[in-house]
Amino acid sequence: MSHLGEVAAELRLAPEEYERCRNELTALGLIVPTNPAQHGARGEHEGGSGHHDSDTVAVIDPEIAMLRLLSREREQLREHLDEADRAYSTLETLAGAYLRAGSLTRSDADVELLSDYRRIQQVLEDITDVIQHGLASMHPTSLVREVAERVLSRDRRQIENGVRVRAMYSERVVAAPEVSELLRRRVEAGVEVRITPAVPMTMIIADAQFAMVPVDPAEPMAGAVLARGPALVRSYLALYEHCWHTASPYGDGPAPEQGGDGLSEQQRAALVMLASGMKDEKIARGLGVSLRTVSRMLSELMQEMGATSRFEAGVRAHRLGWVD
């Protein structure tokens, strides 16, 4: 037994410091009051001043106190883990209705229209995070550099998880050095890449359960359609497999020419006028098409070349030999 009041007096502790130390030692399990009732009434007898001489405590062996403390921490950790498991189960149930097509209860298919670019990117991230078997995509245009880096990072993560990743590109876009470098790096990462003369639209298919396609293939910025469920996705997958089997593995056969032979006369003329500094309105009049058509055409060409500005597109067109 120890008289804590006597110890406090010897150390000349102020009442507030005494109470703090006593409470901390008690919380750590290093001391146990031998007369809790007397301790509880101590303030009444002392009138709030000084220390009670009979405030005795039992001193606990530090090893025993530590074991008790670890036991309490373990119980609290178990409670936290149980709460986390319950939260995870709840989130998994909610996500199942949204992401897992097999869990749809009202029908075997579901369609969602996506118009916001950030929303489209988020849905793509969500889908690719739950892929277990295969990811298939086709791209009529190239990817800008920032998106390409994100794709490569995702490729490596999925292939490490045993996912088969396939990608198809139009042979026209492979003429750009940036695209050739991207495809080379994707192949090195383990992606199966094929080249085809024409890609009908941008398409992403995951596990034969999800498919994302443009609302309007002629207007890439118009938004996307997300289809969930094999009843819908099977049709997209059949189209993809047809294109896949008619395409050539990347690296087989001659390299594409760098002269832009895949460009239509209208596209080539638009590039020439763009490189000369013409505005969209003048290009539209020169081609005899609408301003909207010119904007779409130039946007597609910029994507193919990985250009972020009209000026850069003109410079790259010259460098690639697409314009004289």
Backbone as numpy.savetxt, mean C-alpha at the origin, in Angstrom:
# Nx Ny Nz CAx CAy CAz Cx Cy Cz
10.32 -6.99 60.06 9.49 -5.81 60.06 10.37 -4.56 60.06
9.86 -3.52 59.42 10.59 -2.25 59.39 9.63 -1.12 59.72
10.11 -0.15 60.48 9.32 1.03 60.78 9.64 2.07 59.72
8.75 2.19 58.74 9.01 3.07 57.61 9.09 4.53 58.05
8.33 4.89 59.07 8.38 6.27 59.55 9.74 6.63 60.10
10.35 5.66 60.81 11.67 5.91 61.36 12.71 6.09 60.26
12.58 5.24 59.23 13.52 5.35 58.11 13.37 6.70 57.43
12.13 7.15 57.23 11.89 8.44 56.59 12.46 9.58 57.42
12.34 9.43 58.75 12.88 10.48 59.63 14.39 10.56 59.54
15.03 9.38 59.50 16.48 9.35 59.39 16.94 9.98 58.07
16.17 9.74 57.01 16.53 10.30 55.71 16.07 11.74 55.54
15.33 12.24 56.56 14.82 13.62 56.54 13.96 13.89 55.30
13.05 12.96 55.05 12.15 13.11 53.90 10.98 14.01 54.27
10.63 14.88 53.36 9.43 15.70 53.53 8.21 14.79 53.43
7.07 15.20 54.01 5.88 14.34 53.96 5.49 13.95 52.54
5.58 14.90 51.60 5.19 14.56 50.22 6.15 13.54 49.62
7.45 13.70 49.88 8.44 12.76 49.35 8.27 11.39 49.99
7.96 11.38 51.29 7.72 10.13 52.00 6.56 9.37 51.38
5.46 10.07 51.13 4.29 9.41 50.55 4.60 8.88 49.15
5.34 9.66 48.36 5.67 9.21 47.00 6.52 7.94 47.03
7.54 7.94 47.88 8.41 6.77 47.96 7.66 5.55 48.48
6.81 5.78 49.49 6.06 4.67 50.06 5.12 4.05 49.02
4.42 4.91 48.29 3.49 4.41 47.27 4.22 3.67 46.15
5.40 4.17 45.77 6.16 3.52 44.69 6.67 2.16 45.13
7.20 2.06 46.35 7.68 0.77 46.86 6.55 -0.23 47.00
5.38 0.27 47.42 4.21 -0.61 47.54 3.76 -1.10 46.17
3.72 -0.19 45.18 3.30 -0.57 43.82 4.24 -1.60 43.22
5.54 -1.49 43.53 6.52 -2.45 43.01 6.50 -3.77 43.76
5.75 -3.82 44.85 5.67 -5.06 45.62 6.87 -5.29 46.51
7.68 -4.26 46.75 8.87 -4.41 47.57 8.57 -4.29 49.06
7.44 -3.66 49.41 7.00 -3.59 50.81 5.51 -3.89 50.87
5.09 -4.41 52.03 3.68 -4.70 52.26 3.31 -4.13 53.63
2.33 -3.21 53.72 1.92 -2.68 55.03 1.45 -3.81 55.93
1.90 -3.82 57.18 1.48 -4.86 58.12 0.23 -4.48 58.88
-0.14 -3.17 58.80 -1.36 -2.72 59.45 -2.05 -1.72 58.55
-2.68 -2.22 57.43 -3.30 -1.32 56.45 -4.34 -0.41 57.06
-5.11 -0.94 58.04 -6.17 -0.10 58.63 -5.57 1.09 59.36
-4.49 0.79 60.10 -3.82 1.87 60.82 -3.20 2.87 59.86
-2.63 2.34 58.74 -2.04 3.24 57.75 -3.08 4.13 57.09
-4.28 3.53 56.88 -5.33 4.31 56.24 -5.82 5.43 57.13
-5.71 5.21 58.44 -6.19 6.25 59.35 -5.08 7.17 59.83
-3.86 6.97 59.31 -2.71 7.70 59.76 -2.89 9.20 59.62
-3.46 9.64 58.55 -3.61 11.08 58.33 -4.51 11.72 59.36
-5.53 10.95 59.86 -6.45 11.51 60.82 -5.76 11.72 62.16
-4.91 10.70 62.55 -4.26 10.80 63.85 -3.17 11.86 63.84
-2.49 12.02 62.68 -1.37 12.93 62.62 -1.78 14.35 62.26
-3.00 14.48 61.78 -3.43 15.80 61.36 -2.68 16.27 60.15
-2.11 15.31 59.37 -1.43 15.65 58.13 -0.01 16.08 58.34
0.57 15.96 59.57 1.94 16.41 59.76 2.76 15.28 60.34
4.03 15.18 59.91 4.94 14.19 60.46 4.66 12.80 59.95
5.38 11.80 60.52 5.24 10.42 60.12 4.79 9.59 61.32
4.03 8.58 61.07 3.53 7.74 62.15 4.60 6.73 62.52
4.97 6.70 63.83 6.05 5.81 64.27 5.68 4.34 64.10
4.37 4.04 64.15 3.95 2.63 64.05 3.64 2.22 62.63
4.06 3.03 61.63 3.83 2.68 60.22 4.84 1.61 59.84
4.50 0.36 60.17 5.42 -0.75 59.93 5.06 -1.45 58.63
6.08 -1.98 57.99 5.89 -2.70 56.72 6.76 -3.94 56.73
6.37 -4.90 55.92 7.18 -6.10 55.69 7.95 -5.91 54.40
9.23 -6.13 54.46 10.07 -5.97 53.28 10.10 -7.28 52.50
9.82 -7.19 51.19 9.75 -8.38 50.33 11.08 -8.55 49.61
11.50 -9.82 49.48 12.73 -10.11 48.73 12.60 -9.58 47.30
13.60 -8.84 46.80 13.50 -8.25 45.46 13.21 -9.28 44.36
13.77 -10.50 44.48 13.52 -11.52 43.46 12.05 -11.93 43.44
11.48 -12.09 44.63 10.06 -12.45 44.71 9.20 -11.32 44.18
9.54 -10.09 44.54 8.78 -8.94 44.04 8.86 -8.86 42.51
10.05 -9.14 41.95 10.20 -9.09 40.50 9.36 -10.16 39.81
9.33 -11.36 40.38 8.52 -12.43 39.80 7.04 -12.07 39.82
6.60 -11.48 40.92 5.19 -11.05 41.01 4.89 -9.97 39.97
5.84 -9.03 39.82 5.66 -7.94 38.85 5.58 -8.50 37.43
6.48 -9.44 37.11 6.46 -10.05 35.78 5.15 -10.81 35.54
4.65 -11.46 36.59 3.40 -12.19 36.46 2.25 -11.25 36.12
2.20 -10.08 36.82 1.15 -9.11 36.52 1.28 -8.56 35.10
2.53 -8.28 34.68 2.74 -7.77 33.32 2.31 -8.80 32.28
2.57 -10.08 32.57 2.18 -11.13 31.64 0.66 -11.22 31.50
-0.03 -11.09 32.62 -1.49 -11.12 32.57 -2.03 -9.94 31.77
-1.44 -8.75 31.98 -1.88 -7.58 31.22 -1.60 -7.75 29.73
-0.45 -8.34 29.41 -0.12 -8.58 28.01 -1.11 -9.55 27.37
-1.49 -10.59 28.10 -2.48 -11.53 27.59 -3.81 -10.83 27.31
-4.19 -9.93 28.22 -5.44 -9.19 28.00 -5.35 -8.33 26.74
-4.19 -7.67 26.53 -4.01 -6.85 25.34 -4.05 -7.71 24.06
-3.43 -8.89 24.12 -3.44 -9.78 22.96 -4.86 -10.26 22.65
-5.63 -10.55 23.71 -7.02 -10.97 23.49 -7.81 -9.85 22.84
-7.59 -8.61 23.29 -8.28 -7.47 22.68 -7.86 -7.29 21.22
-6.56 -7.47 20.94 -6.08 -7.34 19.56 -6.68 -8.42 18.67
-6.78 -9.65 19.20 -7.39 -10.74 18.42 -8.85 -10.44 18.10
-9.56 -9.91 19.08 -10.97 -9.58 18.84 -11.09 -8.47 17.80
-10.21 -7.46 17.91 -10.25 -6.37 16.93 -9.90 -6.87 15.54
-8.91 -7.75 15.44 -8.50 -8.29 14.14 -9.63 -9.09 13.51
-10.31 -9.91 14.33 -11.43 -10.71 13.81 -12.53 -9.82 13.28
-12.80 -8.73 13.99 -13.82 -7.80 13.54 -13.44 -7.15 12.22
-12.19 -6.67 12.14 -11.72 -6.04 10.90 -11.69 -7.03 9.75
-11.31 -8.27 10.03 -11.26 -9.29 8.98 -12.65 -9.57 8.43
-13.64 -9.57 9.33 -15.02 -9.78 8.88 -15.48 -8.64 7.99
-15.15 -7.39 8.41 -15.55 -6.24 7.60 -14.81 -6.22 6.27
-13.52 -6.53 6.30 -12.74 -6.53 5.05 -13.19 -7.64 4.13
-13.65 -8.75 4.70 -14.09 -9.86 3.87 -15.22 -9.47 2.95
-16.16 -8.71 3.48 -17.29 -8.29 2.65 -16.87 -7.33 1.56
-15.74 -6.66 1.79 -15.30 -5.66 0.82 -14.30 -6.22 -0.19
-13.34 -7.02 0.31 -12.25 -7.46 -0.56 -12.38 -8.89 -1.07
-12.89 -9.80 -0.27 -12.91 -11.19 -0.68 -14.19 -11.51 -1.43
-14.05 -11.74 -2.73 -15.23 -11.96 -3.55 -15.97 -13.22 -3.11
-15.25 -14.21 -2.58 -15.89 -15.45 -2.18 -16.85 -15.28 -1.03
-16.74 -14.18 -0.30 -17.60 -13.97 0.86 -18.84 -13.14 0.54
-19.02 -12.75 -0.72 -20.21 -12.00 -1.09 -21.44 -12.87 -0.87
-22.43 -12.32 -0.17 -23.59 -13.13 0.16 -24.80 -12.81 -0.71
-24.87 -11.59 -1.20 -26.06 -11.22 -1.96 -26.02 -11.74 -3.39
-24.83 -11.88 -3.93 -24.71 -12.37 -5.29 -23.31 -12.89 -5.48
-23.08 -13.46 -6.64 -21.76 -14.00 -6.95 -20.90 -12.95 -7.63
-21.34 -11.73 -7.71 -20.59 -10.68 -8.39 -20.95 -9.33 -7.79
-20.00 -8.41 -7.93 -20.21 -7.07 -7.41 -19.37 -6.12 -8.25
-19.90 -4.93 -8.53 -19.20 -3.95 -9.36 -19.19 -2.62 -8.64
-18.05 -1.94 -8.72 -17.92 -0.61 -8.11 -17.24 0.31 -9.12
-17.79 1.51 -9.28 -17.19 2.52 -10.15 -16.29 3.41 -9.31
-15.06 3.61 -9.78 -14.08 4.42 -9.07 -13.69 5.59 -9.95
-13.85 6.80 -9.44 -13.55 7.98 -10.24 -12.37 8.78 -9.72
-12.05 8.63 -8.44 -10.96 9.38 -7.83 -9.65 8.61 -7.98
-8.60 9.29 -8.48 -7.33 8.62 -8.73 -6.75 8.03 -7.45
-6.81 8.77 -6.33 -6.26 8.26 -5.08 -7.03 7.04 -4.59
-8.33 7.07 -4.82 -9.15 5.91 -4.43 -8.77 4.68 -5.26
-8.52 4.88 -6.55 -8.12 3.77 -7.43 -6.81 3.18 -6.95
-5.83 4.04 -6.63 -4.54 3.56 -6.16 -4.66 2.82 -4.84
-5.52 3.30 -3.96 -5.70 2.64 -2.67 -6.33 1.27 -2.84
-7.32 1.17 -3.73 -7.97 -0.12 -3.98 -6.96 -1.11 -4.57
-6.11 -0.62 -5.48 -5.07 -1.49 -6.04 -4.14 -2.01 -4.95
-3.75 -1.14 -4.04 -2.88 -1.56 -2.94 -3.60 -2.60 -2.07
-4.88 -2.35 -1.78 -5.64 -3.28 -0.95 -5.75 -4.65 -1.60
-6.03 -4.65 -2.90 -6.19 -5.92 -3.61 -4.88 -6.69 -3.66
-3.82 -5.99 -4.04 -2.54 -6.68 -4.18 -2.00 -7.18 -2.84
-2.45 -6.60 -1.74 -2.02 -7.07 -0.43 -2.65 -8.41 -0.05
-3.78 -8.78 -0.67 -4.45 -10.03 -0.31 -4.30 -11.10 -1.38
-3.50 -10.84 -2.42 -3.29 -11.83 -3.47 -2.57 -13.04 -2.90
-3.02 -14.23 -3.31 -2.39 -15.46 -2.84 -1.83 -16.30 -3.97
-2.37 -16.17 -5.18 -1.97 -17.08 -6.26 -1.38 -16.36 -7.48
-2.13 -15.45 -8.08 -1.64 -14.86 -9.31 -2.13 -13.44 -9.56
-1.26 -12.63 -10.16 -1.59 -11.27 -10.56 -1.27 -11.13 -12.05
-2.25 -10.74 -12.85 -2.07 -10.57 -14.29 -2.46 -9.16 -14.67
-1.64 -8.51 -15.49 -1.93 -7.14 -15.89 -1.53 -6.92 -17.34
-2.18 -5.94 -17.98 -1.79 -5.52 -19.32 -1.79 -3.99 -19.36
-0.85 -3.44 -20.13 -0.64 -2.00 -20.12 -0.44 -1.48 -21.54
-1.37 -0.69 -22.05 -1.18 -0.11 -23.38 -0.20 1.06 -23.37
0.07 1.63 -22.19 1.00 2.75 -22.07 2.04 2.40 -21.03
3.10 3.19 -20.99 4.16 2.96 -20.01 3.79 3.61 -18.69
4.62 3.38 -17.69 4.39 3.93 -16.36 5.39 5.05 -16.09
4.95 6.07 -15.40 5.89 7.12 -15.02 6.88 6.55 -14.02
8.00 7.22 -13.84 9.09 6.66 -13.06 8.68 6.36 -11.62
7.92 7.25 -10.99 7.55 7.03 -9.60 6.67 5.80 -9.46
5.71 5.62 -10.37 4.84 4.46 -10.32 5.63 3.20 -10.60
6.60 3.27 -11.52 7.42 2.11 -11.85 8.15 1.58 -10.62
8.70 2.47 -9.82 9.41 2.04 -8.62 8.47 1.35 -7.64
7.26 1.87 -7.54 6.29 1.25 -6.64 5.89 -0.14 -7.15
5.77 -0.29 -8.47 5.43 -1.58 -9.06 6.54 -2.59 -8.80
7.79 -2.18 -8.97 8.91 -3.10 -8.73 8.94 -3.56 -7.28
8.70 -2.65 -6.36 8.68 -3.03 -4.95 7.57 -4.03 -4.67
6.41 -3.81 -5.28 5.29 -4.73 -5.11 5.59 -6.07 -5.75
6.25 -6.05 -6.92 6.62 -7.31 -7.59 7.44 -8.20 -6.66
8.47 -7.61 -6.09 9.38 -8.39 -5.24 8.65 -8.97 -4.03
7.79 -8.17 -3.44 7.07 -8.63 -2.26 6.13 -9.79 -2.60
5.43 -9.69 -3.73 4.49 -10.74 -4.10 5.19 -12.02 -4.53
6.27 -11.89 -5.29 6.98 -13.08 -5.75 7.61 -13.81 -4.56
8.08 -13.06 -3.57 8.60 -13.70 -2.36 7.51 -14.49 -1.65
6.25 -14.08 -1.80 5.13 -14.77 -1.17 4.56 -15.89 -2.05
5.24 -16.19 -3.18 4.80 -17.29 -4.02 3.73 -16.94 -5.04
3.50 -15.66 -5.28 2.48 -15.24 -6.24 3.09 -15.22 -7.65
2.34 -15.74 -8.62 2.77 -15.67 -10.02 2.35 -14.31 -10.58
3.32 -13.55 -11.07 3.06 -12.20 -11.57 3.32 -12.19 -13.07
2.30 -11.77 -13.84 2.41 -11.67 -15.30 2.06 -10.25 -15.74
2.71 -9.79 -16.81 2.44 -8.44 -17.32 2.62 -8.44 -18.84
1.69 -7.73 -19.52 1.77 -7.56 -20.97 1.88 -6.08 -21.30
2.71 -5.77 -22.30 2.88 -4.40 -22.75 2.76 -4.35 -24.27
2.32 -3.19 -24.75 2.30 -2.95 -26.20 3.74 -2.80 -26.68
4.06 -3.43 -27.83 5.42 -3.36 -28.35 5.82 -1.92 -28.69
4.83 -1.05 -28.87 5.13 0.33 -29.20 5.81 1.05 -28.04
5.36 0.78 -26.82 5.92 1.50 -25.69 7.30 0.98 -25.31
7.64 -0.23 -25.74 8.94 -0.79 -25.38 10.06 -0.03 -26.07
9.73 0.76 -27.09 10.75 1.55 -27.78 11.39 2.57 -26.87
10.69 2.99 -25.83 11.24 3.98 -24.90 12.28 3.33 -23.99
13.46 3.91 -23.88 14.50 3.31 -23.03 14.06 3.09 -21.59
13.26 4.02 -21.04 12.81 3.88 -19.65 11.95 2.64 -19.48
11.11 2.36 -20.49 10.24 1.19 -20.40 11.07 -0.09 -20.53
12.03 -0.11 -21.45 12.89 -1.28 -21.60 13.62 -1.58 -20.30
14.08 -0.53 -19.63 14.77 -0.73 -18.35 13.82 -1.27 -17.30
12.60 -0.76 -17.27 11.60 -1.26 -16.32 11.32 -2.73 -16.56
11.11 -3.12 -17.82 10.80 -4.51 -18.13 11.98 -5.41 -17.77
13.18 -4.95 -18.04 14.36 -5.74 -17.68 14.40 -5.99 -16.18
14.12 -4.96 -15.39 14.15 -5.10 -13.94 13.00 -5.97 -13.44
11.85 -5.88 -14.08 10.73 -6.73 -13.68 11.03 -8.20 -13.97
11.63 -8.47 -15.12 12.00 -9.85 -15.47 13.03 -10.37 -14.46
14.01 -9.56 -14.12 15.01 -9.97 -13.14 14.37 -10.28 -11.79
13.31 -9.57 -11.46 12.62 -9.80 -10.19 11.78 -11.07 -10.21
11.55 -11.64 -11.42 10.77 -12.87 -11.52 9.42 -12.72 -12.18
9.14 -11.54 -12.72 7.86 -11.30 -13.40 7.92 -11.90 -14.81
6.83 -12.54 -15.23 6.71 -13.03 -16.59 6.17 -11.89 -17.46
6.96 -11.43 -18.42 6.60 -10.28 -19.24 6.47 -10.72 -20.69
5.38 -10.28 -21.34 5.19 -10.56 -22.76 4.85 -9.27 -23.50
5.19 -9.25 -24.78 4.97 -8.09 -25.63 4.01 -8.47 -26.74
3.09 -7.56 -27.04 2.08 -7.82 -28.07 1.91 -6.58 -28.94
1.55 -6.74 -30.22 1.38 -5.57 -31.09 0.35 -4.58 -30.59
-0.69 -5.08 -29.94 -1.76 -4.18 -29.49 -2.33 -4.67 -28.17
-2.48 -3.75 -27.22 -3.12 -4.04 -25.94 -4.45 -3.31 -25.92
-5.56 -4.03 -25.77 -6.88 -3.37 -25.90 -7.18 -2.35 -24.81
-6.68 -2.58 -23.60 -7.00 -1.67 -22.49 -6.09 -1.99 -21.31
-6.06 -1.10 -20.37 -5.39 -1.41 -19.10 -6.26 -2.40 -18.34
-5.64 -3.45 -17.81 -6.41 -4.46 -17.08 -5.54 -5.06 -15.98
-6.12 -5.25 -14.82 -5.43 -5.88 -13.69 -6.37 -6.94 -13.12
-5.89 -8.17 -13.04 -6.70 -9.29 -12.53 -5.94 -9.95 -11.39
-6.62 -10.16 -10.27 -5.99 -10.76 -9.09 -6.74 -12.01 -8.66
-6.02 -13.13 -8.65 -6.56 -14.40 -8.13 -7.87 -14.83 -8.79
-8.15 -14.36 -10.00 -9.42 -14.66 -10.67 -10.62 -14.24 -9.84
-10.41 -13.32 -8.90 -11.47 -12.85 -8.02 -11.73 -11.36 -8.18
-10.73 -10.61 -8.63 -10.86 -9.17 -8.79 -10.35 -8.77 -10.17
-11.02 -7.83 -10.78 -10.56 -7.28 -12.06 -10.80 -5.78 -12.04
-9.79 -5.02 -12.48 -9.94 -3.58 -12.60 -9.67 -3.19 -14.04
-10.63 -2.51 -14.65 -10.53 -2.07 -16.04 -11.01 -0.63 -16.12
-10.65 0.10 -17.17 -11.11 1.49 -17.29 -12.59 1.58 -17.60
-13.20 2.64 -17.14 -14.60 2.89 -17.49 -14.74 3.05 -19.00
-13.79 3.78 -19.59 -13.76 3.99 -21.04 -12.33 3.81 -21.52
-12.02 2.73 -22.25 -10.64 2.52 -22.70 -10.07 3.69 -23.50
-10.95 4.45 -24.17 -10.48 5.59 -24.95 -10.21 6.81 -24.08
-10.67 6.78 -22.83 -10.46 7.90 -21.91 -9.85 7.36 -20.62
-8.52 7.18 -20.58 -7.89 6.56 -19.42 -8.14 7.29 -18.11
-8.40 8.60 -18.17 -8.58 9.38 -16.94 -10.04 9.43 -16.48
-10.92 8.70 -17.16 -12.34 8.77 -16.84 -12.71 7.96 -15.61
-11.81 7.13 -15.11 -12.12 6.31 -13.95 -11.95 4.84 -14.25
-12.30 4.02 -13.27 -12.10 2.58 -13.39 -13.31 1.82 -12.87
-13.42 0.58 -13.31 -14.46 -0.34 -12.83 -13.77 -1.45 -12.06
-14.19 -1.68 -10.83 -13.68 -2.78 -10.03 -14.74 -3.87 -9.98
-14.41 -5.03 -10.54 -15.32 -6.17 -10.54 -14.85 -7.19 -9.52
-15.76 -7.66 -8.69 -15.43 -8.67 -7.70 -16.29 -9.91 -7.95
-15.68 -11.06 -7.80 -16.42 -12.31 -7.95 -16.08 -13.02 -9.26
-15.90 -14.34 -9.22 -15.50 -15.10 -10.41 -16.51 -15.03 -11.55
-17.78 -14.81 -11.26 -18.78 -14.77 -12.33 -18.48 -13.66 -13.32
-17.95 -12.54 -12.84 -17.57 -11.45 -13.74 -16.13 -11.56 -14.20
-15.25 -11.91 -13.29 -13.82 -11.88 -13.57 -13.43 -12.94 -14.59
-14.15 -14.05 -14.65 -13.80 -15.10 -15.62 -13.79 -14.59 -17.05
-14.72 -13.69 -17.38 -14.76 -13.15 -18.74 -13.53 -12.31 -19.04
-13.13 -11.46 -18.08 -11.92 -10.67 -18.27 -10.69 -11.57 -18.36
-10.68 -12.62 -17.55 -9.54 -13.51 -17.55 -9.41 -14.26 -18.88
-10.55 -14.62 -19.47 -10.51 -15.30 -20.77 -9.91 -14.39 -21.83
-10.27 -13.11 -21.82 -9.68 -12.15 -22.75 -8.19 -12.02 -22.50
-7.82 -11.96 -21.25 -6.40 -11.82 -20.92 -5.61 -13.03 -21.41
-6.12 -14.22 -21.16 -5.40 -15.43 -21.56 -5.24 -15.50 -23.08
-6.26 -15.06 -23.82 -6.15 -15.03 -25.28 -5.01 -14.11 -25.71
-4.98 -12.91 -25.14 -3.90 -11.97 -25.48 -2.55 -12.51 -25.04
-2.51 -13.16 -23.90 -1.26 -13.69 -23.37 -0.66 -14.75 -24.30
-1.50 -15.64 -24.80 -0.99 -16.73 -25.64 -0.61 -16.26 -27.04
-1.11 -15.12 -27.46 -0.72 -14.59 -28.77 0.45 -13.61 -28.66
0.86 -13.30 -27.45 1.98 -12.37 -27.24 3.30 -13.13 -27.22
4.40 -12.38 -27.31 5.74 -12.97 -27.33 6.46 -12.66 -26.02
7.15 -13.64 -25.46 7.91 -13.38 -24.22 8.92 -12.26 -24.44
9.03 -11.39 -23.48 9.97 -10.28 -23.60 11.40 -10.80 -23.65
12.16 -10.30 -24.63 13.54 -10.74 -24.79 13.71 -11.73 -25.91
12.61 -12.40 -26.33 12.68 -13.32 -27.47 12.52 -12.52 -28.76
13.23 -12.84 -29.77 13.06 -12.18 -31.06 13.77 -10.85 -31.08
13.67 -10.12 -32.19 14.40 -8.85 -32.36 13.86 -7.77 -31.45
14.73 -6.89 -31.04 14.31 -5.75 -30.22 13.50 -4.79 -31.06
12.54 -4.11 -30.49 11.72 -3.18 -31.25 12.56 -2.02 -31.76
12.22 -1.53 -32.93 12.95 -0.39 -33.50 12.68 0.86 -32.68
13.63 1.76 -32.69 13.53 2.98 -31.91 12.98 4.14 -32.73
12.36 3.85 -33.86 11.93 4.94 -34.73 10.48 5.29 -34.60
9.75 4.64 -33.69 8.35 4.97 -33.50 7.47 4.49 -34.62
7.83 3.30 -35.23 7.02 2.79 -36.34 5.61 2.42 -35.91
5.41 2.20 -34.60 4.09 1.84 -34.14 3.15 3.03 -34.06
3.63 4.22 -34.27 2.78 5.41 -34.20 1.91 5.52 -35.43
0.67 5.96 -35.21 -0.17 6.26 -36.36 0.26 7.59 -36.98
-0.17 7.85 -38.20 0.19 9.11 -38.85 -0.32 10.30 -38.05
-1.51 10.13 -37.47 -2.08 11.22 -36.68 -1.25 11.49 -35.43
-0.81 10.41 -34.77 0.01 10.58 -33.58 1.36 11.21 -33.91
1.96 10.75 -35.02 3.24 11.30 -35.42 3.12 12.79 -35.73
2.02 13.16 -36.44 1.81 14.57 -36.78 1.60 15.40 -35.51
0.88 14.83 -34.56 0.65 15.54 -33.30 1.96 15.76 -32.56
2.84 14.76 -32.58 4.14 14.89 -31.91 5.00 15.95 -32.58
4.98 15.97 -33.91 5.76 16.97 -34.65 5.31 18.37 -34.26
3.99 18.58 -34.24 3.46 19.90 -33.89 3.74 20.24 -32.43
3.67 19.22 -31.55 3.98 19.44 -30.14 5.44 19.85 -29.98
6.33 19.15 -30.70 7.76 19.45 -30.60 8.09 20.83 -31.13
7.25 21.33 -32.04 7.50 22.67 -32.60 6.94 23.78 -31.72
6.26 23.39 -30.62 5.78 24.38 -29.67 4.34 24.79 -29.86
3.59 24.10 -30.72 2.18 24.48 -30.95 1.32 24.19 -29.73
0.30 25.00 -29.54 -0.68 24.77 -28.49 -1.69 23.73 -28.94
-2.43 23.17 -27.96 -3.40 22.12 -28.28 -4.44 22.58 -29.29
-4.90 23.84 -29.13 -5.94 24.32 -30.03 -5.45 24.31 -31.49
-4.21 24.74 -31.71 -3.66 24.77 -33.06 -3.42 23.36 -33.60
-2.99 22.46 -32.72 -2.79 21.07 -33.14 -4.12 20.47 -33.56
-5.19 20.76 -32.79 -6.51 20.23 -33.12 -6.97 20.73 -34.49
-6.76 22.03 -34.76 -7.14 22.56 -36.06 -6.32 21.94 -37.17
-5.02 21.74 -36.91 -4.17 21.15 -37.94 -4.53 19.71 -38.26
-5.00 18.97 -37.26 -5.36 17.57 -37.48 -6.83 17.41 -37.88
-7.61 18.47 -37.67 -9.03 18.38 -37.99 -9.80 17.54 -36.99
-9.37 17.57 -35.71 -10.05 16.79 -34.67 -10.42 17.74 -33.53
-11.13 17.19 -32.55 -11.55 18.01 -31.43 -10.39 18.24 -30.46
-10.53 19.29 -29.66 -9.52 19.58 -28.64 -9.42 18.45 -27.63
-10.55 17.84 -27.33 -10.56 16.72 -26.39 -9.75 15.54 -26.93
-9.88 15.27 -28.21 -9.13 14.17 -28.82 -7.64 14.44 -28.76
-7.25 15.67 -29.02 -5.83 16.03 -28.96 -5.29 15.86 -27.54
-6.05 16.34 -26.57 -5.61 16.23 -25.18 -5.42 14.78 -24.78
-6.36 13.93 -25.18 -6.24 12.51 -24.85 -5.04 11.88 -25.56
-4.87 12.21 -26.84 -3.78 11.64 -27.63 -2.43 12.03 -27.05
-2.25 13.31 -26.72 -0.98 13.76 -26.17 -0.74 13.17 -24.79
-1.79 13.03 -24.01 -1.65 12.43 -22.68 -1.16 10.99 -22.79
-1.73 10.24 -23.74 -1.30 8.86 -23.94 0.16 8.79 -24.41
0.52 9.68 -25.32 1.89 9.68 -25.83 2.89 10.04 -24.71
2.51 10.99 -23.86 3.38 11.35 -22.75 3.57 10.18 -21.80
2.50 9.44 -21.54 2.61 8.27 -20.68 3.53 7.22 -21.30
3.39 7.00 -22.61 4.22 6.02 -23.29 5.70 6.36 -23.18
6.02 7.65 -23.23 7.41 8.06 -23.19 7.91 8.33 -21.77
7.01 8.24 -20.79 7.39 8.52 -19.41 7.69 9.98 -19.19
7.10 10.87 -19.99 7.34 12.31 -19.89 6.35 12.94 -18.92
6.82 13.91 -18.15 5.96 14.57 -17.18 5.51 15.96 -17.64
5.99 16.41 -18.82 5.58 17.71 -19.35 5.57 17.65 -20.86
4.88 18.61 -21.48 4.82 18.65 -22.94 6.22 18.88 -23.53
6.98 19.75 -22.87 8.32 20.03 -23.37 9.19 18.77 -23.35
9.11 18.05 -22.22 9.89 16.81 -22.11 9.47 15.79 -23.15
8.16 15.74 -23.44 7.68 14.80 -24.46 8.27 15.14 -25.82
8.34 16.43 -26.15 8.93 16.83 -27.43 10.40 16.47 -27.53
11.13 16.69 -26.42 12.57 16.36 -26.40 12.77 14.87 -26.57
11.97 14.07 -25.86 12.13 12.62 -25.94 11.73 12.09 -27.31
10.74 12.70 -27.92 10.33 12.27 -29.26 11.47 12.46 -30.25
12.19 13.58 -30.13 13.36 13.81 -30.98 14.46 12.78 -30.69
14.67 12.53 -29.40 15.74 11.63 -29.02 15.46 10.19 -29.51
14.20 9.79 -29.47 13.82 8.46 -29.92 13.73 8.34 -31.44
13.81 9.46 -32.13 13.71 9.43 -33.57 12.28 9.32 -34.07
11.32 9.65 -33.19 9.92 9.58 -33.59 9.51 10.76 -34.43
10.25 11.84 -34.33 9.99 13.01 -35.19 11.31 13.43 -35.79
11.26 14.06 -36.96 12.49 14.51 -37.63 12.99 15.81 -37.03
